[in-house]
Amino acid sequence: MLDVICRSTKMGFAAIARVTDDRWITCAAKDLISFGLKPGDELEVETTICHEVYKTSKAIYIDNVSKDPAYCEHHTPKIYGIQSYISVPIYRKNGDFFGTLCAIDANPKEINTPEITGMFKLFSELISFHLDVVEKMMLAEEELKEEREVAELRDQFIAILGHDLKNPIATMRMSADILLKMSKEELTKRQAAIIKSTSFRMQTLIENVLDFAKGKLGEGIILEKKANNGKLTQILEQVIKEIKVSAPKRDILFDATLREEVFCDKDRIGQLFANLLSNANQHGSPDAPIRVKASTTDHHFELNVSNKGDKIPENSQIHLFEPFYRDPKGSNTKGLGLGLYIASEIAKAHNGVLEVNSTEKETSFSLQIPLTKQ
């Protein structure tokens, strides 16, 4: 671009300068007259006419300094020995002043023509576009660097959740089981039961956070689908037993009628059920039973968990399956707010649906997934 300017104007020096209120810095230069400036070099900004362009935001074209009434006595031509001069403002895309596109020569040149002024205006706009592209590329590179750092932290986070925390929890639960079986003291048994109950709760939280983190990384809910019938009933019964450990006085009425094989990931269905049952236990009326019904139709497996309690407000129901959502007016705002979200994601991974229906009498969550491969 600077080479084209020198060839077109017959001027010996052209440059792109960064101009501020107190600095003039060479960004790029084409020097055919040994003016002596290279990228990074500076001039005292008050000694340049570019400083006036900065203040007025107007381009300046001088064919012959000695015959120009406005600049014949100007200090800049006298300091640098120039007779012809061009300086055009360059603006960033946001409207901020960046600097100037300028050219000088020790001899007079016919430059104040439509062709030359039009070319400088076009080149100024091209430089502005280039600056915008460069800034966006630098920003994108910085964001990419941050994303890589975040991805590394996520990998470490998942590794900690998947291994470093799960193993100690399994050890804690096993120790609690040993105490429950071998101890004869009621106080020890009660404390061991509490430890075991807490371990189940911790495992559920870890699984939910782990699934959420993997989902955000693009992996989603990973399934290992197999034909399950009796095994599915067993996993549901196991979840009920785990909940009963933490809530021994809670009545849970379980009705299972699975006449057809269900093609699913039984462990994931168990995880979904654990989230629903835990939710019902926390929010349901303590003096009313939780009702669980599992059944198969000709085409679907259906699971329903219902409990008595306060109605979930309509404006809260539409957000229940969003991550980290907790009803601010609910009776219980503890937890991460991931359980129902993960449950809905497991349903989606099975090509099924998870729905909520809440009235003044009862709140129920209903799962429906296809029986066969889809």
GROMACS .gro file of C-alpha atoms in nm:
model
  374
    1MET     CA    1   0.000   0.000   0.000
    2LEU     CA    2   0.276   0.248   0.091
    3ASP     CA    3   0.466   0.149  -0.221
    4VAL     CA    4   0.156   0.225  -0.432
    5ILE     CA    5   0.127   0.564  -0.261
    6CYS     CA    6   0.486   0.653  -0.339
    7ARG     CA    7   0.451   0.543  -0.702
    8SER     CA    8   0.118   0.721  -0.751
    9THR     CA    9   0.211   1.051  -0.583
   10LYS     CA   10   0.583   1.052  -0.679
   11MET     CA   11   0.654   1.128  -0.314
   12GLY     CA   12   0.960   0.986  -0.145
   13PHE     CA   13   0.825   0.890   0.197
   14ALA     CA   14   0.494   0.736   0.308
   15ALA     CA   15   0.397   0.606   0.650
   16ILE     CA   16   0.121   0.483   0.876
   17ALA     CA   17   0.154   0.655   1.213
   18ARG     CA   18  -0.009   0.600   1.549
   19VAL     CA   19  -0.102   0.945   1.674
   20THR     CA   20  -0.224   1.040   2.020
   21ASP     CA   21  -0.233   1.367   2.208
   22ASP     CA   22   0.128   1.327   2.314
   23ARG     CA   23   0.289   1.069   2.083
   24TRP     CA   24   0.365   1.008   1.713
   25ILE     CA   25   0.486   0.653   1.645
   26THR     CA   26   0.580   0.492   1.313
   27CYS     CA   27   0.377   0.176   1.247
   28ALA     CA   28   0.495   0.118   0.888
   29ALA     CA   29   0.706   0.321   0.646
   30LYS     CA   30   0.826   0.336   0.285
   31ASP     CA   31   1.137   0.554   0.271
   32LEU     CA   32   1.290   0.641  -0.066
   33ILE     CA   33   1.455   0.966   0.046
   34SER     CA   34   1.640   0.849   0.357
   35PHE     CA   35   1.407   1.035   0.588
   36GLY     CA   36   1.528   0.795   0.854
   37LEU     CA   37   1.211   0.659   1.017
   38LYS     CA   38   1.143   0.290   1.066
   39PRO     CA   39   0.863   0.105   1.253
   40GLY     CA   40   0.873   0.191   1.622
   41ASP     CA   41   1.052   0.524   1.578
   42GLU     CA   42   0.890   0.836   1.722
   43LEU     CA   43   0.869   1.206   1.646
   44GLU     CA   44   0.771   1.480   1.884
   45VAL     CA   45   0.403   1.503   1.808
   46GLU     CA   46   0.397   1.885   1.830
   47THR     CA   47   0.650   1.903   1.544
   48THR     CA   48   0.414   1.719   1.304
   49ILE     CA   49   0.115   1.836   1.104
   50CYS     CA   50  -0.044   1.500   1.194
   51HIS     CA   51  -0.102   1.651   1.537
   52GLU     CA   52  -0.338   1.902   1.375
   53VAL     CA   53  -0.516   1.620   1.193
   54TYR     CA   54  -0.560   1.450   1.532
   55LYS     CA   55  -0.716   1.765   1.677
   56THR     CA   56  -0.937   1.862   1.381
   57SER     CA   57  -1.009   1.514   1.232
   58LYS     CA   58  -0.963   1.670   0.887
   59ALA     CA   59  -0.732   1.551   0.609
   60ILE     CA   60  -0.456   1.788   0.492
   61TYR     CA   61  -0.319   1.803   0.134
   62ILE     CA   62  -0.037   2.045   0.047
   63ASP     CA   63   0.097   2.060  -0.312
   64ASN     CA   64   0.356   2.329  -0.250
   65VAL     CA   65   0.433   2.455   0.099
   66SER     CA   66   0.597   2.776  -0.021
   67LYS     CA   67   0.282   2.877  -0.209
   68ASP     CA   68   0.031   2.762   0.054
   69PRO     CA   69  -0.082   3.061   0.265
   70ALA     CA   70  -0.179   2.839   0.559
   71TYR     CA   71   0.149   2.647   0.581
   72CYS     CA   72   0.421   2.858   0.418
   73GLU     CA   73   0.530   2.978   0.761
   74HIS     CA   74   0.444   2.657   0.946
   75HIS     CA   75   0.715   2.515   1.171
   76THR     CA   76   0.684   2.152   1.050
   77PRO     CA   77   0.799   2.209   0.686
   78LYS     CA   78   1.089   2.417   0.816
   79ILE     CA   79   1.195   2.147   1.066
   80TYR     CA   80   1.181   1.855   0.823
   81GLY     CA   81   1.250   2.036   0.494
   82ILE     CA   82   0.933   1.930   0.312
   83GLN     CA   83   0.742   2.098   0.029
   84SER     CA   84   0.457   1.855  -0.034
   85TYR     CA   85   0.253   1.685   0.235
   86ILE     CA   86  -0.048   1.454   0.282
   87SER     CA   87  -0.205   1.340   0.609
   88VAL     CA   88  -0.538   1.154   0.628
   89PRO     CA   89  -0.700   1.040   0.956
   90ILE     CA   90  -0.748   0.669   1.030
   91TYR     CA   91  -1.034   0.563   1.256
   92ARG     CA   92  -1.106   0.235   1.423
   93LYS     CA   93  -1.441   0.070   1.350
   94ASN     CA   94  -1.575   0.195   1.682
   95GLY     CA   95  -1.504   0.554   1.580
   96ASP     CA   96  -1.190   0.607   1.789
   97PHE     CA   97  -0.902   0.798   1.628
   98PHE     CA   98  -0.608   0.567   1.555
   99GLY     CA   99  -0.357   0.772   1.359
  100THR     CA  100  -0.276   0.895   1.012
  101LEU     CA  101  -0.179   0.778   0.666
  102CYS     CA  102   0.077   1.036   0.554
  103ALA     CA  103   0.329   1.112   0.281
  104ILE     CA  104   0.598   1.379   0.238
  105ASP     CA  105   0.854   1.495  -0.016
  106ALA     CA  106   1.120   1.763  -0.035
  107ASN     CA  107   0.981   1.880  -0.369
  108PRO     CA  108   0.637   2.016  -0.465
  109LYS     CA  109   0.394   1.753  -0.602
  110GLU     CA  110   0.049   1.780  -0.754
  111ILE     CA  111  -0.143   1.575  -0.499
  112ASN     CA  112  -0.463   1.763  -0.418
  113THR     CA  113  -0.655   1.590  -0.695
  114PRO     CA  114  -0.971   1.376  -0.687
  115GLU     CA  115  -0.766   1.068  -0.780
  116ILE     CA  116  -0.510   1.110  -0.500
  117THR     CA  117  -0.760   1.217  -0.232
  118GLY     CA  118  -0.991   0.931  -0.328
  119MET     CA  119  -0.705   0.680  -0.309
  120PHE     CA  120  -0.600   0.802   0.036
  121LYS     CA  121  -0.956   0.785   0.164
  122LEU     CA  122  -0.989   0.428   0.034
  123PHE     CA  123  -0.654   0.323   0.183
  124SER     CA  124  -0.751   0.480   0.516
  125GLU     CA  125  -1.068   0.271   0.523
  126LEU     CA  126  -0.871  -0.043   0.430
  127ILE     CA  127  -0.630   0.018   0.718
  128SER     CA  128  -0.926   0.064   0.952
  129PHE     CA  129  -1.071  -0.266   0.833
  130HIS     CA  130  -0.733  -0.436   0.878
  131LEU     CA  131  -0.700  -0.301   1.234
  132ASP     CA  132  -1.044  -0.435   1.316
  133VAL     CA  133  -0.956  -0.779   1.178
  134VAL     CA  134  -0.625  -0.789   1.366
  135GLU     CA  135  -0.791  -0.691   1.694
  136LYS     CA  136  -1.059  -0.957   1.648
  137MET     CA  137  -0.793  -1.219   1.571
  138MET     CA  138  -0.596  -1.123   1.881
  139LEU     CA  139  -0.913  -1.136   2.090
  140ALA     CA  140  -1.003  -1.475   1.940
  141GLU     CA  141  -0.654  -1.608   2.016
  142GLU     CA  142  -0.679  -1.483   2.373
  143GLU     CA  143  -1.022  -1.641   2.414
  144LEU     CA  144  -0.891  -1.966   2.262
  145LYS     CA  145  -0.603  -1.964   2.509
  146GLU     CA  146  -0.848  -1.912   2.796
  147GLU     CA  147  -1.072  -2.190   2.665
  148ARG     CA  148  -0.777  -2.428   2.655
  149GLU     CA  149  -0.688  -2.339   3.012
  150VAL     CA  150  -1.051  -2.387   3.117
  151ALA     CA  151  -1.062  -2.720   2.933
  152GLU     CA  152  -0.755  -2.838   3.125
  153LEU     CA  153  -0.917  -2.735   3.452
  154ARG     CA  154  -1.236  -2.917   3.353
  155ASP     CA  155  -1.039  -3.232   3.276
  156GLN     CA  156  -0.875  -3.213   3.618
  157PHE     CA  157  -1.212  -3.143   3.778
  158ILE     CA  158  -1.371  -3.446   3.611
  159ALA     CA  159  -1.075  -3.663   3.709
  160ILE     CA  160  -1.112  -3.557   4.073
  161LEU     CA  161  -1.485  -3.624   4.072
  162GLY     CA  162  -1.456  -3.950   3.885
  163HIS     CA  163  -1.178  -4.104   4.090
  164ASP     CA  164  -1.034  -3.908   4.380
  165LEU     CA  165  -1.370  -3.846   4.549
  166LYS     CA  166  -1.570  -4.155   4.453
  167ASN     CA  167  -1.319  -4.400   4.593
  168PRO     CA  168  -1.310  -4.249   4.945
  169ILE     CA  169  -1.689  -4.238   4.950
  170ALA     CA  170  -1.706  -4.606   4.857
  171THR     CA  171  -1.460  -4.681   5.138
  172MET     CA  172  -1.669  -4.478   5.383
  173ARG     CA  173  -1.985  -4.667   5.287
  174MET     CA  174  -1.811  -5.003   5.318
  175SER     CA  175  -1.685  -4.909   5.664
  176ALA     CA  176  -2.037  -4.804   5.764
  177ASP     CA  177  -2.172  -5.141   5.647
  178ILE     CA  178  -1.914  -5.323   5.859
  179LEU     CA  179  -2.013  -5.121   6.166
  180LEU     CA  180  -2.381  -5.188   6.104
  181LYS     CA  181  -2.320  -5.562   6.084
  182MET     CA  182  -2.068  -5.608   6.363
  183SER     CA  183  -2.151  -5.343   6.622
  184LYS     CA  184  -2.397  -5.424   6.901
  185GLU     CA  185  -2.425  -5.070   7.036
  186GLU     CA  186  -2.732  -4.881   6.916
  187LEU     CA  187  -2.554  -4.546   6.919
  188THR     CA  188  -2.281  -4.682   6.691
  189LYS     CA  189  -2.539  -4.833   6.457
  190ARG     CA  190  -2.730  -4.506   6.434
  191GLN     CA  191  -2.413  -4.312   6.355
  192ALA     CA  192  -2.307  -4.572   6.099
  193ALA     CA  193  -2.649  -4.547   5.933
  194ILE     CA  194  -2.608  -4.169   5.913
  195ILE     CA  195  -2.263  -4.210   5.757
  196LYS     CA  196  -2.401  -4.454   5.501
  197SER     CA  197  -2.693  -4.224   5.422
  198THR     CA  198  -2.456  -3.929   5.376
  199SER     CA  199  -2.236  -4.135   5.145
  200PHE     CA  200  -2.533  -4.203   4.916
  201ARG     CA  201  -2.615  -3.834   4.909
  202MET     CA  202  -2.255  -3.743   4.830
  203GLN     CA  203  -2.240  -3.999   4.552
  204THR     CA  204  -2.558  -3.860   4.393
  205LEU     CA  205  -2.421  -3.505   4.404
  206ILE     CA  206  -2.092  -3.616   4.249
  207GLU     CA  207  -2.266  -3.808   3.972
  208ASN     CA  208  -2.486  -3.509   3.892
  209VAL     CA  209  -2.196  -3.264   3.880
  210LEU     CA  210  -1.988  -3.508   3.679
  211ASP     CA  211  -2.265  -3.554   3.422
  212PHE     CA  212  -2.321  -3.179   3.403
  213ALA     CA  213  -1.950  -3.115   3.344
  214LYS     CA  214  -1.930  -3.381   3.074
  215GLY     CA  215  -2.243  -3.244   2.911
  216LYS     CA  216  -2.088  -2.897   2.890
  217LEU     CA  217  -1.780  -3.051   2.728
  218GLY     CA  218  -1.999  -3.197   2.456
  219GLU     CA  219  -1.997  -3.560   2.566
  220GLY     CA  220  -2.357  -3.558   2.692
  221ILE     CA  221  -2.515  -3.846   2.881
  222ILE     CA  222  -2.342  -4.168   2.776
  223LEU     CA  223  -2.563  -4.478   2.780
  224GLU     CA  224  -2.501  -4.852   2.779
  225LYS     CA  225  -2.839  -4.979   2.668
  226LYS     CA  226  -2.937  -5.341   2.721
  227ALA     CA  227  -3.259  -5.538   2.749
  228ASN     CA  228  -3.366  -5.516   3.114
  229ASN     CA  229  -3.670  -5.636   3.302
  230GLY     CA  230  -3.602  -5.807   3.633
  231LYS     CA  231  -3.275  -5.615   3.666
  232LEU     CA  232  -3.455  -5.286   3.622
  233THR     CA  233  -3.694  -5.371   3.904
  234GLN     CA  234  -3.397  -5.462   4.123
  235ILE     CA  235  -3.223  -5.130   4.058
  236LEU     CA  236  -3.540  -4.940   4.149
  237GLU     CA  237  -3.576  -5.139   4.470
  238GLN     CA  238  -3.211  -5.072   4.554
  239VAL     CA  239  -3.263  -4.695   4.515
  240ILE     CA  240  -3.562  -4.714   4.750
  241LYS     CA  241  -3.349  -4.897   5.009
  242GLU     CA  242  -3.081  -4.626   4.985
  243ILE     CA  243  -3.337  -4.351   5.040
  244LYS     CA  244  -3.483  -4.543   5.335
  245VAL     CA  245  -3.141  -4.540   5.499
  246SER     CA  246  -3.153  -4.162   5.521
  247ALA     CA  247  -3.529  -4.147   5.586
  248PRO     CA  248  -3.624  -4.466   5.776
  249LYS     CA  249  -3.965  -4.330   5.877
  250ARG     CA  250  -4.063  -4.237   5.523
  251ASP     CA  251  -4.328  -4.463   5.368
  252ILE     CA  252  -4.249  -4.545   5.005
  253LEU     CA  253  -4.515  -4.750   4.826
  254PHE     CA  254  -4.366  -4.929   4.527
  255ASP     CA  255  -4.572  -5.096   4.254
  256ALA     CA  256  -4.383  -5.257   3.965
  257THR     CA  257  -4.558  -5.426   3.673
  258LEU     CA  258  -4.298  -5.483   3.402
  259ARG     CA  259  -4.439  -5.737   3.159
  260GLU     CA  260  -4.218  -5.635   2.866
  261GLU     CA  261  -3.842  -5.613   2.824
  262VAL     CA  262  -3.715  -5.257   2.853
  263PHE     CA  263  -3.420  -5.162   2.635
  264CYS     CA  264  -3.235  -4.905   2.846
  265ASP     CA  265  -2.933  -4.825   3.060
  266LYS     CA  266  -3.058  -4.958   3.394
  267ASP     CA  267  -2.794  -4.771   3.595
  268ARG     CA  268  -2.890  -4.442   3.435
  269ILE     CA  269  -3.258  -4.511   3.499
  270GLY     CA  270  -3.158  -4.583   3.860
  271GLN     CA  271  -2.975  -4.249   3.874
  272LEU     CA  272  -3.280  -4.071   3.732
  273PHE     CA  273  -3.506  -4.245   3.984
  274ALA     CA  274  -3.272  -4.159   4.271
  275ASN     CA  275  -3.295  -3.790   4.180
  276LEU     CA  276  -3.675  -3.802   4.158
  277LEU     CA  277  -3.715  -4.000   4.480
  278SER     CA  278  -3.471  -3.776   4.668
  279ASN     CA  279  -3.663  -3.473   4.544
  280ALA     CA  280  -3.993  -3.623   4.661
  281ASN     CA  281  -3.843  -3.710   4.999
  282GLN     CA  282  -3.713  -3.355   5.051
  283HIS     CA  283  -4.021  -3.166   4.935
  284GLY     CA  284  -4.310  -3.403   5.004
  285SER     CA  285  -4.525  -3.399   5.315
  286PRO     CA  286  -4.344  -3.609   5.580
  287ASP     CA  287  -4.667  -3.767   5.704
  288ALA     CA  288  -4.779  -3.886   5.360
  289PRO     CA  289  -4.629  -4.176   5.161
  290ILE     CA  290  -4.437  -4.142   4.837
  291ARG     CA  291  -4.596  -4.351   4.564
  292VAL     CA  292  -4.380  -4.508   4.295
  293LYS     CA  293  -4.523  -4.693   4.001
  294ALA     CA  294  -4.322  -4.864   3.726
  295SER     CA  295  -4.501  -5.029   3.436
  296THR     CA  296  -4.483  -5.117   3.070
  297THR     CA  297  -4.736  -5.061   2.794
  298ASP     CA  298  -4.717  -5.202   2.444
  299HIS     CA  299  -4.459  -4.945   2.344
  300HIS     CA  300  -4.324  -4.765   2.651
  301PHE     CA  301  -4.173  -4.801   2.993
  302GLU     CA  302  -4.334  -4.561   3.240
  303LEU     CA  303  -4.213  -4.451   3.582
  304ASN     CA  304  -4.415  -4.225   3.809
  305VAL     CA  305  -4.308  -4.073   4.141
  306SER     CA  306  -4.573  -3.878   4.332
  307ASN     CA  307  -4.598  -3.716   4.672
  308LYS     CA  308  -4.832  -3.499   4.873
  309GLY     CA  309  -4.724  -3.145   4.945
  310ASP     CA  310  -4.744  -2.783   4.841
  311LYS     CA  311  -4.815  -2.711   4.478
  312ILE     CA  312  -4.516  -2.608   4.269
  313PRO     CA  313  -4.595  -2.261   4.128
  314GLU     CA  314  -4.659  -2.249   3.753
  315ASN     CA  315  -4.370  -2.008   3.692
  316SER     CA  316  -4.136  -2.247   3.875
  317GLN     CA  317  -4.252  -2.559   3.690
  318ILE     CA  318  -4.123  -2.427   3.356
  319HIS     CA  319  -3.772  -2.389   3.507
  320LEU     CA  320  -3.751  -2.711   3.711
  321PHE     CA  321  -3.544  -2.900   3.453
  322GLU     CA  322  -3.292  -2.619   3.407
  323PRO     CA  323  -2.944  -2.655   3.563
  324PHE     CA  324  -2.886  -2.491   3.901
  325TYR     CA  325  -3.249  -2.388   3.933
  326ARG     CA  326  -3.395  -2.385   4.283
  327ASP     CA  327  -3.732  -2.237   4.368
  328PRO     CA  328  -3.648  -1.932   4.583
  329LYS     CA  329  -3.983  -1.966   4.761
  330GLY     CA  330  -3.957  -2.341   4.803
  331SER     CA  331  -3.941  -2.516   5.136
  332ASN     CA  332  -3.594  -2.645   5.061
  333THR     CA  333  -3.332  -2.445   4.871
  334LYS     CA  334  -3.034  -2.664   4.959
  335GLY     CA  335  -2.836  -2.859   4.702
  336LEU     CA  336  -2.693  -2.768   4.365
  337GLY     CA  337  -3.015  -2.769   4.166
  338LEU     CA  338  -2.881  -3.028   3.921
  339GLY     CA  339  -3.084  -3.338   4.010
  340LEU     CA  340  -3.393  -3.273   3.795
  341TYR     CA  341  -3.179  -3.135   3.512
  342ILE     CA  342  -2.969  -3.453   3.500
  343ALA     CA  343  -3.286  -3.663   3.523
  344SER     CA  344  -3.434  -3.484   3.222
  345GLU     CA  345  -3.109  -3.528   3.028
  346ILE     CA  346  -3.112  -3.903   3.100
  347ALA     CA  347  -3.471  -3.915   2.972
  348LYS     CA  348  -3.371  -3.731   2.653
  349ALA     CA  349  -3.075  -3.966   2.600
  350HIS     CA  350  -3.328  -4.253   2.604
  351ASN     CA  351  -3.544  -4.066   2.348
  352GLY     CA  352  -3.801  -4.026   2.623
  353VAL     CA  353  -3.966  -3.745   2.817
  354LEU     CA  354  -3.977  -3.644   3.181
  355GLU     CA  355  -4.273  -3.430   3.284
  356VAL     CA  356  -4.404  -3.272   3.602
  357ASN     CA  357  -4.763  -3.222   3.711
  358SER     CA  358  -4.831  -3.034   4.033
  359THR     CA  359  -5.166  -2.958   4.191
  360GLU     CA  360  -5.287  -2.856   4.536
  361LYS     CA  361  -5.325  -3.225   4.621
  362GLU     CA  362  -5.021  -3.391   4.465
  363THR     CA  363  -4.698  -3.344   4.273
  364SER     CA  364  -4.586  -3.615   4.034
  365PHE     CA  365  -4.296  -3.667   3.797
  366SER     CA  366  -4.354  -3.903   3.507
  367LEU     CA  367  -4.095  -4.067   3.285
  368GLN     CA  368  -4.179  -4.235   2.957
  369ILE     CA  369  -3.923  -4.401   2.730
  370PRO     CA  370  -3.958  -4.642   2.435
  371LEU     CA  371  -3.934  -5.012   2.509
  372THR     CA  372  -3.718  -5.093   2.209
  373LYS     CA  373  -3.411  -4.952   2.032
  374GLN     CA  374  -3.455  -4.605   1.886
   0.00000   0.00000   0.00000
